[in-house]
GROMACS .gro file of C-alpha atoms in nm:
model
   97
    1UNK     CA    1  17.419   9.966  11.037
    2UNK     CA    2  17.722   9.851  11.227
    3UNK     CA    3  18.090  10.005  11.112
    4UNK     CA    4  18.418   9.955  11.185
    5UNK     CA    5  18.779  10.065  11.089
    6UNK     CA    6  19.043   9.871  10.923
    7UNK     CA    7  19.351   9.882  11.176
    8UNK     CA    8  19.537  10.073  10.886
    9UNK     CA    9  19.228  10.270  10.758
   10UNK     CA   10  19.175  10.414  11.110
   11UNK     CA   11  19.552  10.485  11.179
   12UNK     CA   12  19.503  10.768  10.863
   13UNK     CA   13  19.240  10.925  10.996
   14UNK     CA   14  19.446  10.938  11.315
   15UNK     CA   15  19.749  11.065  11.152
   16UNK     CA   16  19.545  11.313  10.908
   17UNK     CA   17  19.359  11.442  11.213
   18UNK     CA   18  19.705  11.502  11.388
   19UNK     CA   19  19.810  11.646  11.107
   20UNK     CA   20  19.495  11.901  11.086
   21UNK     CA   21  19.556  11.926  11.470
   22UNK     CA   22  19.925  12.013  11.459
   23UNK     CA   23  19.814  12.334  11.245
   24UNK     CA   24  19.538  12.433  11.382
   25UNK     CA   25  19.255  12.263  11.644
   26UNK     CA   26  18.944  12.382  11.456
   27UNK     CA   27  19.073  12.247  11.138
   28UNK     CA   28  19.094  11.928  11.318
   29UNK     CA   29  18.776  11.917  11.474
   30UNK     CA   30  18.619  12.000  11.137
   31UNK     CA   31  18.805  11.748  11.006
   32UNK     CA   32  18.700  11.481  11.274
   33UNK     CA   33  18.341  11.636  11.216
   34UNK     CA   34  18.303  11.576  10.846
   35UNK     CA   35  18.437  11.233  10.882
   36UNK     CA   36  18.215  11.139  11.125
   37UNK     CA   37  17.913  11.300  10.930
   38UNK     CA   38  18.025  11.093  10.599
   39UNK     CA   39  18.031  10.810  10.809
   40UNK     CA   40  17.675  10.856  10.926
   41UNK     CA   41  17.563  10.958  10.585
   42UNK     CA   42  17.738  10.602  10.475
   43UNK     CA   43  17.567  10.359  10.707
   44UNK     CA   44  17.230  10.539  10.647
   45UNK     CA   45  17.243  10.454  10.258
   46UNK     CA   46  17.566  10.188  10.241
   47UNK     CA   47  17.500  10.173   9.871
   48UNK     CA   48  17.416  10.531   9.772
   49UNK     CA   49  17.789  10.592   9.669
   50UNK     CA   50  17.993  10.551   9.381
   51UNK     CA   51  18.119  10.162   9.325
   52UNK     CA   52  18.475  10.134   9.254
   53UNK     CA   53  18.438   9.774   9.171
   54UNK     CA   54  18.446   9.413   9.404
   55UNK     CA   55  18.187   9.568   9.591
   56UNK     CA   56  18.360   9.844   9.713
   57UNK     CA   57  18.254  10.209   9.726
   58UNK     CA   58  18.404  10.556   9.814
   59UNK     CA   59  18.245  10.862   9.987
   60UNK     CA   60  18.449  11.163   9.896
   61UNK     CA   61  18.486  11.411  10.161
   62UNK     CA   62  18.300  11.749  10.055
   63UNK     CA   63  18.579  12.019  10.284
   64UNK     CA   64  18.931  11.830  10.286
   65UNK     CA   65  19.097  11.640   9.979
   66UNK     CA   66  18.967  11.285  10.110
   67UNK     CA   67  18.819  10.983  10.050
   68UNK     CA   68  18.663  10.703  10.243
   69UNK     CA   69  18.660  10.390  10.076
   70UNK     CA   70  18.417  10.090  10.280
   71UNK     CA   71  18.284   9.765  10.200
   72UNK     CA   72  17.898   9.743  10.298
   73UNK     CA   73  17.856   9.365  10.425
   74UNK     CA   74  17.535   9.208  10.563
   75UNK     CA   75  17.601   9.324  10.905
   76UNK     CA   76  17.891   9.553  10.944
   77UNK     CA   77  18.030   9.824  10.688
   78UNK     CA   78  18.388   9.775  10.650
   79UNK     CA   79  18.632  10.137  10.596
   80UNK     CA   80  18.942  10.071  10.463
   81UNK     CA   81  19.086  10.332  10.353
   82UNK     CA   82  19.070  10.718  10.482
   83UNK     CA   83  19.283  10.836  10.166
   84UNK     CA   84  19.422  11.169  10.082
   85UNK     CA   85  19.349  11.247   9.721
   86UNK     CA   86  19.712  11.327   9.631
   87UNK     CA   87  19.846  10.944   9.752
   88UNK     CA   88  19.851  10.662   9.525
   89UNK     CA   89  19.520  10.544   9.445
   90UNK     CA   90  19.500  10.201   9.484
   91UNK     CA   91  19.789  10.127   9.760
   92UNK     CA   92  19.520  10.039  10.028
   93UNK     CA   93  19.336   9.764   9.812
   94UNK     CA   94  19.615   9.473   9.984
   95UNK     CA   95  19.406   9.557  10.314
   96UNK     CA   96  19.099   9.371  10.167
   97UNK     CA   97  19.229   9.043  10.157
   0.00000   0.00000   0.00000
């Protein structure tokens, strides 16, 4: 399956790689690692992960205190959010519309 980034989803993972980076670059490149992994482990089973309602699911990240949430569609999986677990839950649900 085809995925892509939100504009805003993909500026977090930016920023919270930076962030990882700025402290240390193998905390960073696990970071980037595990991401990428969940992101595999999404598009091989879109639907194997909890629903958090309108379709939407969220893959929580097993190392760092994230979560990606994604949209599986009929061609392309949808991330929009790369969320820290200490933010606001729901302040990235205005980037589905």
């Amino acid at each position: 399956m085809n995925w892509d980034f939100n504009e805003a989803a993909l500026l977090e993972y930016q920023e919270a790689a930076e962030w990882y980076r700025d402290r240390s670059l193998q905390a960073a490149e696990r970071f980037i690692t595990e991401v990428e992994s969940a992101i595999q482990a999404i598009c091989n089973d879109p639907k194997r992960y909890q629903p958090v309602g309108d379709g939407v699911r969220v893959f929580r990240l097993k190392r760092f205190p994230f979560r990606i949430y994604y949209l599986p569609g009929q061609d392309i999986l949808t991330i929009y959010a790369v969320m820290h677990e200490r933010r606001r839950p729901d302040y990235w649900l205005g980037r589905l519309k």
